[in-house]
Coordinates of C-alpha atoms in Angstrom, one line a residue:
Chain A
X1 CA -13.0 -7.9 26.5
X2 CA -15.7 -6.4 28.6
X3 CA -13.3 -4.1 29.8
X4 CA -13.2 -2.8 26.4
X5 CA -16.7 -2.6 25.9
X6 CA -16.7 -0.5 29.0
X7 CA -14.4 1.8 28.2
X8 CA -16.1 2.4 24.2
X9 CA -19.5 3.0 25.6
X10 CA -17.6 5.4 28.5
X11 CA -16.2 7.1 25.0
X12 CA -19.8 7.6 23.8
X13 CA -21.1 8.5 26.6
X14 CA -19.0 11.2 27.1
X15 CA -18.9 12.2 23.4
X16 CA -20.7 15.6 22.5
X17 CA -24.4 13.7 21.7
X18 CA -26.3 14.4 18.7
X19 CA -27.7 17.5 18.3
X20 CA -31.7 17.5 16.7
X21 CA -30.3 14.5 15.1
X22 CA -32.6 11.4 17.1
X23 CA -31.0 8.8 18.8
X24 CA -32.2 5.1 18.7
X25 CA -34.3 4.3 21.3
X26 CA -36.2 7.6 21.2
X27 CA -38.6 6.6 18.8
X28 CA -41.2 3.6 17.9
X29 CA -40.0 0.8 15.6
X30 CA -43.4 1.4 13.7
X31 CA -42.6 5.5 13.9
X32 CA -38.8 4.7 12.8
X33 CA -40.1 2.5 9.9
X34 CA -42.7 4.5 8.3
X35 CA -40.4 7.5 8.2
X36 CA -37.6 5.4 6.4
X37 CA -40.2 5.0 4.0
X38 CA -41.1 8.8 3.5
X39 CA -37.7 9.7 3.3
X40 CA -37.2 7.4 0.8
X41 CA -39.6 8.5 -1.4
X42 CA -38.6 12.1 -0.6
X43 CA -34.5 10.9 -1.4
X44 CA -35.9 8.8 -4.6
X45 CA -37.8 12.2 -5.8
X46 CA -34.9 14.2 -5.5
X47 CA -32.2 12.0 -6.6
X48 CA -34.5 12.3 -10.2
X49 CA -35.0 15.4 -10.1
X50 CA -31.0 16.1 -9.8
X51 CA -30.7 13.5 -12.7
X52 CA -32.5 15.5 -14.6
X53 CA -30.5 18.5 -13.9
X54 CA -27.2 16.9 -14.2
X55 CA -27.5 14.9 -17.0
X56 CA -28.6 15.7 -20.8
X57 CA -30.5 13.4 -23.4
X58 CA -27.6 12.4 -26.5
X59 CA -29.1 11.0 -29.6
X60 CA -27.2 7.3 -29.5
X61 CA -25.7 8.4 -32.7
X62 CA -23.5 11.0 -31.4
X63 CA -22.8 8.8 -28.5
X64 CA -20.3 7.3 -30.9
X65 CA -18.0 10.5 -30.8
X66 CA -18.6 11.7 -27.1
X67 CA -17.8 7.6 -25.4
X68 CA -19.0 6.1 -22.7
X69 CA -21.7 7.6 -20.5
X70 CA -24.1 6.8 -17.3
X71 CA -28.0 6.1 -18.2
X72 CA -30.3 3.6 -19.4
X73 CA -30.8 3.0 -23.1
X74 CA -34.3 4.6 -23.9
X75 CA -34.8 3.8 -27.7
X76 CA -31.8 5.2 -29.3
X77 CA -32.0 8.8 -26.5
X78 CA -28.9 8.2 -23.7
X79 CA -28.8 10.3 -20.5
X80 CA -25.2 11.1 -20.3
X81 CA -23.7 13.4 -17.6
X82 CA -23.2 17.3 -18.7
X83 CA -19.9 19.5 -17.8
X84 CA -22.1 21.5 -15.9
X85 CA -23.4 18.5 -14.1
X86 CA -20.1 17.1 -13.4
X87 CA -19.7 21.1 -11.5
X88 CA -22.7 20.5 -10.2
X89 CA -21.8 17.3 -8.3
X90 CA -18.0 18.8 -6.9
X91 CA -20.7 21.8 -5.9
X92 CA -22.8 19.7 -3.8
X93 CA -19.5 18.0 -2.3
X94 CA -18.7 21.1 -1.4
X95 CA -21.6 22.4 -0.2
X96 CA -22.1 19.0 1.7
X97 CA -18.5 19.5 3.6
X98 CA -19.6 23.6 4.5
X99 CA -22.8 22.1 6.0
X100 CA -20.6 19.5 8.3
X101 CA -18.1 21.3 9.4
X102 CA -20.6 23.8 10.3
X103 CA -22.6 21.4 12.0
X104 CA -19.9 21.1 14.5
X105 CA -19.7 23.9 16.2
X106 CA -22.5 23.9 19.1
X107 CA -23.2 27.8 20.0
X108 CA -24.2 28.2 23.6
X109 CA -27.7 29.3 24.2
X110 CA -29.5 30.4 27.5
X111 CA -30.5 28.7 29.9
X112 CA -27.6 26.0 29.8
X113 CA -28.5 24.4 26.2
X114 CA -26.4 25.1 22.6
X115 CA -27.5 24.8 19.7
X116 CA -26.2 24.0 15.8
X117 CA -26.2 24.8 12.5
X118 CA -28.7 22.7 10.3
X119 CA -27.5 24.2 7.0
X120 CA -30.9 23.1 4.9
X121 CA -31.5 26.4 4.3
X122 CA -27.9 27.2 2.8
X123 CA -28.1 24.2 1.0
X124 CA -31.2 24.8 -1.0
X125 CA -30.2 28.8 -1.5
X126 CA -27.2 27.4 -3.3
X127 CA -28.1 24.0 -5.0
X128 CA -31.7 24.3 -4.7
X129 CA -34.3 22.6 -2.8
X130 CA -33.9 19.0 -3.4
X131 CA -29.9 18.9 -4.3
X132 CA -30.5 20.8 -0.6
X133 CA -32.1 17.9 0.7
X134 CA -29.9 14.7 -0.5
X135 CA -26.8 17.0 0.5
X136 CA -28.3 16.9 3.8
X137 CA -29.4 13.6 4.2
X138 CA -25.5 12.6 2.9
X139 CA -24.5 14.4 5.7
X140 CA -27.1 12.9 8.4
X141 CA -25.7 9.5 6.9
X142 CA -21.8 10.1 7.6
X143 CA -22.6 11.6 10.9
X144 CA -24.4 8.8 12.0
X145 CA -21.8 6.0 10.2
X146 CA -18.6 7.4 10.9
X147 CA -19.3 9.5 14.7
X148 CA -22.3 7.7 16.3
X149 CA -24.5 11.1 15.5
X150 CA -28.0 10.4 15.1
X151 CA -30.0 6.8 15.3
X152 CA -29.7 4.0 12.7
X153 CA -33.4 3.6 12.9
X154 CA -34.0 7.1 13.5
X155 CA -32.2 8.1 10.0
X156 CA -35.3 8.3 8.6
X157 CA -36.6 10.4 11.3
X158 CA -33.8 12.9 11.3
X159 CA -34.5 13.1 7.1
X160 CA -37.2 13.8 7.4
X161 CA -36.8 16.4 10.2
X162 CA -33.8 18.2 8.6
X163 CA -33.7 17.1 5.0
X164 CA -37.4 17.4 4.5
X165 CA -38.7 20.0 6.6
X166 CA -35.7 21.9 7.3
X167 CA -34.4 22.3 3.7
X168 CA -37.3 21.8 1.1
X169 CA -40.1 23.1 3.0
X170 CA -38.1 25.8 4.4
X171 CA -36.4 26.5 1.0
X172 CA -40.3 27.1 -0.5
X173 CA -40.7 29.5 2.3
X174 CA -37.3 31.3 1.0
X175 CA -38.9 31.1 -2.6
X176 CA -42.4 32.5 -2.5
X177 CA -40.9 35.2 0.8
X178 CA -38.2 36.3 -2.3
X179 CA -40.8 37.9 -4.2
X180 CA -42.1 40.2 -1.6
X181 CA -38.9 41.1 0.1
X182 CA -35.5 41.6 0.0
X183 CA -33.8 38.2 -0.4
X184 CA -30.9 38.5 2.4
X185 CA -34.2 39.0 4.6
X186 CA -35.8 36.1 2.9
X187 CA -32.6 34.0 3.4
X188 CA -33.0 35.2 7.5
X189 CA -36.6 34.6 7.5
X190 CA -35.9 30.8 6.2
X191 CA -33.5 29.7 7.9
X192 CA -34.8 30.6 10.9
X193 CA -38.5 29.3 10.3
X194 CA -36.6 25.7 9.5
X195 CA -35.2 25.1 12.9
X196 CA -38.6 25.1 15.1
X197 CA -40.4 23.5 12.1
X198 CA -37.8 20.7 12.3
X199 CA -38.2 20.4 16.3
X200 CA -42.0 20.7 15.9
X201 CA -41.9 17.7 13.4
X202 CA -39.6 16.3 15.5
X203 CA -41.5 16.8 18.7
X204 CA -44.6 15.3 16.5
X205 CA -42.1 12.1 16.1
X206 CA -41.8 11.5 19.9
X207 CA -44.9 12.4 20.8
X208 CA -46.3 9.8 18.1
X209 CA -44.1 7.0 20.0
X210 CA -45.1 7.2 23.0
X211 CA -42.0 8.7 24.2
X212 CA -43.7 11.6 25.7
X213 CA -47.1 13.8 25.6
X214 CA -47.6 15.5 22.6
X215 CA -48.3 18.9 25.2
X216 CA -45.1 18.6 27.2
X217 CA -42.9 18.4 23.9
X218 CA -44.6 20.2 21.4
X219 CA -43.8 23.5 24.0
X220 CA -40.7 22.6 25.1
X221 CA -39.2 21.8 22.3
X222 CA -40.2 24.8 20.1
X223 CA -39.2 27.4 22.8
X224 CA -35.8 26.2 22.6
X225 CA -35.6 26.1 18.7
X226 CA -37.2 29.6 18.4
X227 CA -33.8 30.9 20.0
X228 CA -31.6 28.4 17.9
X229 CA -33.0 29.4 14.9
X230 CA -32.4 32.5 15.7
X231 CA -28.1 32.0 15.4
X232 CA -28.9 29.1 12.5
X233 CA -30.5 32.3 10.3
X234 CA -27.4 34.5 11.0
X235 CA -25.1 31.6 9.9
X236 CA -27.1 31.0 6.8
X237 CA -26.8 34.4 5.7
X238 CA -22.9 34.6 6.6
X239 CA -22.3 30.9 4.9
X240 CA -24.1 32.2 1.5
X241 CA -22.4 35.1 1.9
X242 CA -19.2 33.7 1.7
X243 CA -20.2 31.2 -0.8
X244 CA -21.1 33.6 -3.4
X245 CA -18.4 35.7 -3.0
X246 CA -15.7 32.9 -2.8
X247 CA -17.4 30.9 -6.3
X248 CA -18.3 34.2 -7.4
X249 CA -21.6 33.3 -8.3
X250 CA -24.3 35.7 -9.6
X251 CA -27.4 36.6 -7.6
X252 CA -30.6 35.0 -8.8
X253 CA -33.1 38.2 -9.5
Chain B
X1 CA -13.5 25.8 -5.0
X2 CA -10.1 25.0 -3.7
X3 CA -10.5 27.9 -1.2
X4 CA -13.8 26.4 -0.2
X5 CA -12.5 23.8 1.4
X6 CA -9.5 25.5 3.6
X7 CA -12.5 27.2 4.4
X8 CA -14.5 24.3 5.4
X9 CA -11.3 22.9 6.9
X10 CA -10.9 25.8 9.2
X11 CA -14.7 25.5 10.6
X12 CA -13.7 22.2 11.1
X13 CA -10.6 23.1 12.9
X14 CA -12.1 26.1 14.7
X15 CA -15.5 24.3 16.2
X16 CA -13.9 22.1 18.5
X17 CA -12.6 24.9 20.0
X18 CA -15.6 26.6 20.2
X19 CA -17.8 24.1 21.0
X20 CA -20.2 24.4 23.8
X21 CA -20.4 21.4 26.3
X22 CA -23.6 22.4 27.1
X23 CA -26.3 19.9 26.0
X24 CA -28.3 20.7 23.1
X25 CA -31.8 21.4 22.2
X26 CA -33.3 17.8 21.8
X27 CA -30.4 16.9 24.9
X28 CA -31.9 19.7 27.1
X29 CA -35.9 18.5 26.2
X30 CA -34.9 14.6 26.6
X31 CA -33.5 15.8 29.9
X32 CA -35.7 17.9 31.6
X33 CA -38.6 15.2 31.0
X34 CA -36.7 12.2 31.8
X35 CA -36.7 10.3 28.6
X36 CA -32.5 10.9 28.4
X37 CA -31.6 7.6 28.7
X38 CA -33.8 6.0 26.7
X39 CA -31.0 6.5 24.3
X40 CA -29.5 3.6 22.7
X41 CA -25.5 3.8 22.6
X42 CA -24.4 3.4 19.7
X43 CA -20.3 4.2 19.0
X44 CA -18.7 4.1 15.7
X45 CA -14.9 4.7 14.5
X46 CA -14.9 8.5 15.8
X47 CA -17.7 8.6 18.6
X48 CA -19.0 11.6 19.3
X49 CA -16.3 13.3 16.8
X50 CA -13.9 12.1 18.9
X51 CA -10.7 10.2 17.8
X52 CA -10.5 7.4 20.1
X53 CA -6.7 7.1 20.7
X54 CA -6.0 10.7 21.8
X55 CA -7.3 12.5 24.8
X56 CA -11.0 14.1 24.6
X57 CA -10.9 17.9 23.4
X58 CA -9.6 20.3 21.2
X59 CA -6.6 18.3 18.8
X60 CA -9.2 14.8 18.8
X61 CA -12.5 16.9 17.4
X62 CA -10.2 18.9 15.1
X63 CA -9.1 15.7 13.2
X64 CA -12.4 13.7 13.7
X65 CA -13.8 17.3 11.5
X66 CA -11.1 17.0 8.8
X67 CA -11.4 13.5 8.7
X68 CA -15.9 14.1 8.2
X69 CA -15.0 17.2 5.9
X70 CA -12.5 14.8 3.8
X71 CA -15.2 11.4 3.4
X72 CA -18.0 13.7 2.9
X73 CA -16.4 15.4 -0.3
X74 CA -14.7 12.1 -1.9
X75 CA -18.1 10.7 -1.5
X76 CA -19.3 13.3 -4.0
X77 CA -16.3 13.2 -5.9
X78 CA -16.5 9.4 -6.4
X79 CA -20.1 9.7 -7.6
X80 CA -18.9 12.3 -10.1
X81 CA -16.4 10.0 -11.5
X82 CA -18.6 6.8 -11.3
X83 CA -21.1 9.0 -13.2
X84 CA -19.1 10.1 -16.1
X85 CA -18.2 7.1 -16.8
X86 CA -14.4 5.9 -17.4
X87 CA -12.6 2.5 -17.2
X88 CA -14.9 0.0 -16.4
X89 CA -12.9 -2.1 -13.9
X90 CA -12.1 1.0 -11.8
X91 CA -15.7 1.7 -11.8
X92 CA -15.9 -1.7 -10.5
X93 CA -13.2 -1.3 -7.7
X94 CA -14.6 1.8 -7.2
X95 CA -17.7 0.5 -6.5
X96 CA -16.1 -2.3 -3.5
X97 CA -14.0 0.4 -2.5
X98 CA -17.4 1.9 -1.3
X99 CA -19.3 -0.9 0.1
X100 CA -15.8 -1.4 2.0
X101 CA -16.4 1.7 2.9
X102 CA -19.1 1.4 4.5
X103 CA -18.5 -1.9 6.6
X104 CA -15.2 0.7 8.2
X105 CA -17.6 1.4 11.0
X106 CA -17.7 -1.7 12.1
X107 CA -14.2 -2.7 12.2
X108 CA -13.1 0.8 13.4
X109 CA -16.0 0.7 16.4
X110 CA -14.1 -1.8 18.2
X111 CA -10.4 -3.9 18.7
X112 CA -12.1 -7.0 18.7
X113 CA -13.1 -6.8 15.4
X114 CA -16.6 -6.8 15.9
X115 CA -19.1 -3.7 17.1
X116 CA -21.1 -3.1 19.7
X117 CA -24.2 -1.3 18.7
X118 CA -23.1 -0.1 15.7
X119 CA -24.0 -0.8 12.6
X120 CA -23.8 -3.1 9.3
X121 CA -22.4 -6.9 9.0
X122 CA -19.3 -7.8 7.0
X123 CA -20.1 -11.1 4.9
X124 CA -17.4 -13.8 3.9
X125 CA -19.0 -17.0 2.6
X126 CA -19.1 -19.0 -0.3
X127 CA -21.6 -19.3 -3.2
X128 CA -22.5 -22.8 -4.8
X129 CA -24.1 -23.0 -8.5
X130 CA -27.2 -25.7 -8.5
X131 CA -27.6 -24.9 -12.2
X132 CA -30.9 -23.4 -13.8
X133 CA -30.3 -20.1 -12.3
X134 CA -30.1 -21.7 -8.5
X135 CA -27.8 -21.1 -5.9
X136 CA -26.5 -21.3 -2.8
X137 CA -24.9 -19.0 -0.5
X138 CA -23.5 -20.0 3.0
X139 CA -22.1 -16.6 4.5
X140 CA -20.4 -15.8 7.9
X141 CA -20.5 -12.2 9.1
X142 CA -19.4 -10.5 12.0
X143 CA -21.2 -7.4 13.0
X144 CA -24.1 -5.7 14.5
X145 CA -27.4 -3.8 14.1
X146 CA -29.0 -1.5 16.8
X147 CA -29.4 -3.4 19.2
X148 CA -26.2 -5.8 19.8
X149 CA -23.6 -7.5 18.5
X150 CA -24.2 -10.4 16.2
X151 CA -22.0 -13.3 14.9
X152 CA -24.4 -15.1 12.0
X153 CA -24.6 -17.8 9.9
X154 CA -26.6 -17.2 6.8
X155 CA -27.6 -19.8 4.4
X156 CA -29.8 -18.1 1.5
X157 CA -31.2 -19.7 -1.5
X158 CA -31.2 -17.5 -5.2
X159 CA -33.7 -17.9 -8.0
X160 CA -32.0 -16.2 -10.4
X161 CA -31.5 -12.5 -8.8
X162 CA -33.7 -13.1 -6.3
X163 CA -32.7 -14.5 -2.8
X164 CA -33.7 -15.2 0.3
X165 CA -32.7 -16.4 3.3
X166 CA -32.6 -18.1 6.6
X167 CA -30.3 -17.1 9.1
X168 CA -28.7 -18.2 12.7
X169 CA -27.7 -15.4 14.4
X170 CA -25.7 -15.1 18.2
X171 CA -26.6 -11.6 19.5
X172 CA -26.4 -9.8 22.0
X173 CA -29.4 -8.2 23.3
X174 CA -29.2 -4.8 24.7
X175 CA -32.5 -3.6 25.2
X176 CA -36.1 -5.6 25.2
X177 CA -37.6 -4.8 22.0
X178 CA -34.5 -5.1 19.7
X179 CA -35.1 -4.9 15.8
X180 CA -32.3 -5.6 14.1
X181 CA -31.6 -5.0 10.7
X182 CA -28.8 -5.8 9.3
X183 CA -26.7 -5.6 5.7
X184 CA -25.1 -8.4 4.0
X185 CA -23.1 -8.2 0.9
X186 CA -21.2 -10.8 -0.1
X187 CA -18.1 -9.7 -1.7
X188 CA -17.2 -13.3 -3.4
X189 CA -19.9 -12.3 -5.6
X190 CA -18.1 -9.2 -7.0
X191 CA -16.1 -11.7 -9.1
X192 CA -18.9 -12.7 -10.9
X193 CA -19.9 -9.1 -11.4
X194 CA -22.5 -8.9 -9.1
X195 CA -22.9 -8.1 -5.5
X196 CA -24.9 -9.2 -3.0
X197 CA -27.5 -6.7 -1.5
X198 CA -30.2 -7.4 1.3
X199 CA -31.2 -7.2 4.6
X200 CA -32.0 -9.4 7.4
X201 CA -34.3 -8.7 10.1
X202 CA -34.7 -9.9 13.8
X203 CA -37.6 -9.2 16.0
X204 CA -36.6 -9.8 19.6
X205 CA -39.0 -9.8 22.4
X206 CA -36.3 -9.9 24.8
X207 CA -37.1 -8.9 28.8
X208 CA -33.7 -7.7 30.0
X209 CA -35.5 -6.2 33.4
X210 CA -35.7 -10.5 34.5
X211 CA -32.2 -10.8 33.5
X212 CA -29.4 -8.4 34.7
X213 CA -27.1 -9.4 32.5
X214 CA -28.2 -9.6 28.8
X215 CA -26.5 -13.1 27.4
X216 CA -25.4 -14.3 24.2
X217 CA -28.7 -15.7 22.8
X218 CA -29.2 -17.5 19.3
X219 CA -32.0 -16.4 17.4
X220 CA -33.5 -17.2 13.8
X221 CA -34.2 -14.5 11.2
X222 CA -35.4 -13.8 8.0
X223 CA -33.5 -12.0 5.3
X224 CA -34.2 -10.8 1.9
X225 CA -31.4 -10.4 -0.5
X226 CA -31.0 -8.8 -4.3
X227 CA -27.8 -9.8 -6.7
X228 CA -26.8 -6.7 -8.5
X229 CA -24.8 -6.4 -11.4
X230 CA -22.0 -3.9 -10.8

């Protein structure tokens, strides 16, 4: 039996390690626990604010005719889920299995260190900010379930990092930098923004628990992230690329 | 749509191939200042998207990515269907078939049926009716939460919805603050159409530096648990 225990934590050990995604251990229970609270609040806002977007109000009445829906009865008003809802959803699957699959592949930086794709920024250029961020965070979850990626405490952590700062901050970064310039540059400027601001906050995180001073990690980690950033914004703009193309999707003036 | 996904598939496919070994940002940081192994192990059923019975590298990753590509768009597909709607009881198997789901990583982290520093506690246990909206659930789980593995015994008391409970719990303790939180839902309950939901918690102030080798320890915790309808 112990044998066996071995030989699995030999198997992790040896397993490519999580990327920016925080491991347990890294962090303060009290830092872990207050940022599963923020990114709960930030998941509850934006699952409502998809519900609103994917879902229409029916008079009860007509409900008769059109069967059985999701919502809560409000007087005799139903939310019920649209057709373009229901696209929206397979959209955000999609979008969500993009993002993964390009979170594998680890591009070699200088200096001996490689670096991944975050994909907030291509998430909320396609689906908008916060179907962006739960399609992240649905991401962060498998990858920490399913392939020991990321902490179970730290999910909340690596939400906020990635899903928070990395795709709805980043994504109002892309929005207000649209109307002054072009938006492919807007798109670049984004996406690679996201990826220090996510190791700042993340340095922030560790710093906060102790782990390390805030002046050793702050630096260090930022340097690094300024070069990641620098392949994540030339992914982004490839990834929308090819997702516009490939849905055929018209550009947003 | 469709070609999406061969898309998605063949960044999948192609990244293991690709991938650096190199460590990564946070990696190089954690490194460089010595707070590496600080890092709680933690495995699940494809570790370090690996799968475990064939050799590390390029063929393992490949189908450890199809196999993340193909649970992270039927999670999104299921919540489309639950959404709009449909046959009730598949909603309902539907809706096990996803907390089943979820407890996978724990029987898939390990052949002896139980993980080690994984995640999530698979309940079986039995529910007795005191009347006036009182109950009483005796649940045995095998699982873990961060910081070991954990056989348990849970007894928890409802008031109507409302449950909570006390539990005995055998765990192993891997480093010397553990918190461990773990999930119960008691599946006997589906029946009923309702499910178990809570969480227990474990504070351990545990010194593993005066022990070299971590034992099996009994510990009490406190759990809180919600019945919801499914």
């Amino acid at each position: 039996m112990n044998l066996g225990v071995t030989i699995l934590k030999k198997v992790a050990r040896e397993g490519k390690e999580g990327k920016m995604h925080i491991p347990d251990g890294f962090l303060d229970p009290k830092v872990s626990f207050g940022l599963m609270g923020a990114a709960a609040a930030v998941l509850a806002y934006s699952v409502a604010k998809v519900r609103e977007i994917v879902t229409a109000l029916v008079p009860a009445e007509a409900l008769a005719t059109v069967g059985k829906g999701v919502g809560s009865f409000a007087g005799r008003i139903r939310r019920v889920l649209t057709k373009e809802g229901e696209q929206m959803i397979y959209k955000m699957g999609m979008v969500a299995a993009l993002v993964f699959a390009a979170q594998m592949f680890n591009f070699p930086i200088s200096s001996g260190t490689s670096g991944h794709l975050i994909g907030g920024v291509f998430a909320a250029v396609i689906l908008g900010p916060f179907a962006g961020a739960i399609v992240i965070s649905v991401v962060l979850a498998i990858q920490m379930l399913f392939f020991a990626d990321g902490g179970l405490l730290a999910i909340g952590a690596n939400i906020i990092n990635m899903a928070f700062f990395g795709t709805i901050v980043a994504y109002y970064l892309y929005f207000y930098l649209k109307k002054i310039i072009p938006e492919w540059l807007s798109i670049v400027a984004a996406a690679w923004a996201s990826v220090p601001l996510a190791a700042f906050v993340c340095a922030l995180e560790l710093g906060f628990s102790g782990t390390i001073p805030f002046d050793k990690v702050i630096p260090a980690m930022v340097n690094v992230h300024l070069v990641i950033g620098i392949a994540e914004a030339l992914i982004t703009l490839a990834l929308v690329n090819l997702f516009r193309v490939l849905t055929k999707e018209e550009i947003e003036a | 749509m469709k070609k999406l996904f061969w898309v998605s598939v063949a960044i999948a496919v192609l990244a293991s191939f690709f991938a650096s070994t190199y460590p990564d940002g946070l990696d190089f940081v954690a490194e460089k200042f010595g707070f590496a192994e600080k890092a709680q192990e933690r495995t699940a059923p494809m570790p370090g998207y690996q799968v475990k019975f064939l050799p590390e590298g390029g063929v393992s990753t490949s189908l450890a990515g199809i196999a993340g590509v193909l649970i992270t768009l039927s999670l999104f597909w299921l919540a489309a269907y639950i959404l709009k709607g449909g046959n009730k009881i598949m909603k309902r198997a539907m809706v096990i078939f996803f907390l089943f789901m979820l407890t996978v990583p724990v029987y898939a982290s390990s052949p002896y049926l139980y993980a080690n520093t994984s995640w999530g506690a698979m309940a079986g246990g039995l529910g007795f009716d005191l009347g006036e909206g009182k109950a009483v659930d005796v649940c045995a789980t095998l699982g873990s939460g961060t910081s070991g593995s954990t056989y348990q015994l849970y007894l928890d008391y409802f008031i109507g919805n409302w449950g909570v409970g006390i539990n005995a719990k055998k765990m192993k303790v891997d480093s010397d603050l553990a918190f461990d939180l773990s999930f119960q839902y008691a599946l006997e309950q589906a029946i009923n159409e309702k499910v178990v939901v809570g969480a227990s918690f474990t504070l351990v102030n545990y010194d593993t530096t005066a022990n070299a080798d971590p034992n099996w320890t009994f510990l009490p915790s406190m759990g809180a648990y919600v019945k919801l309808p499914l």
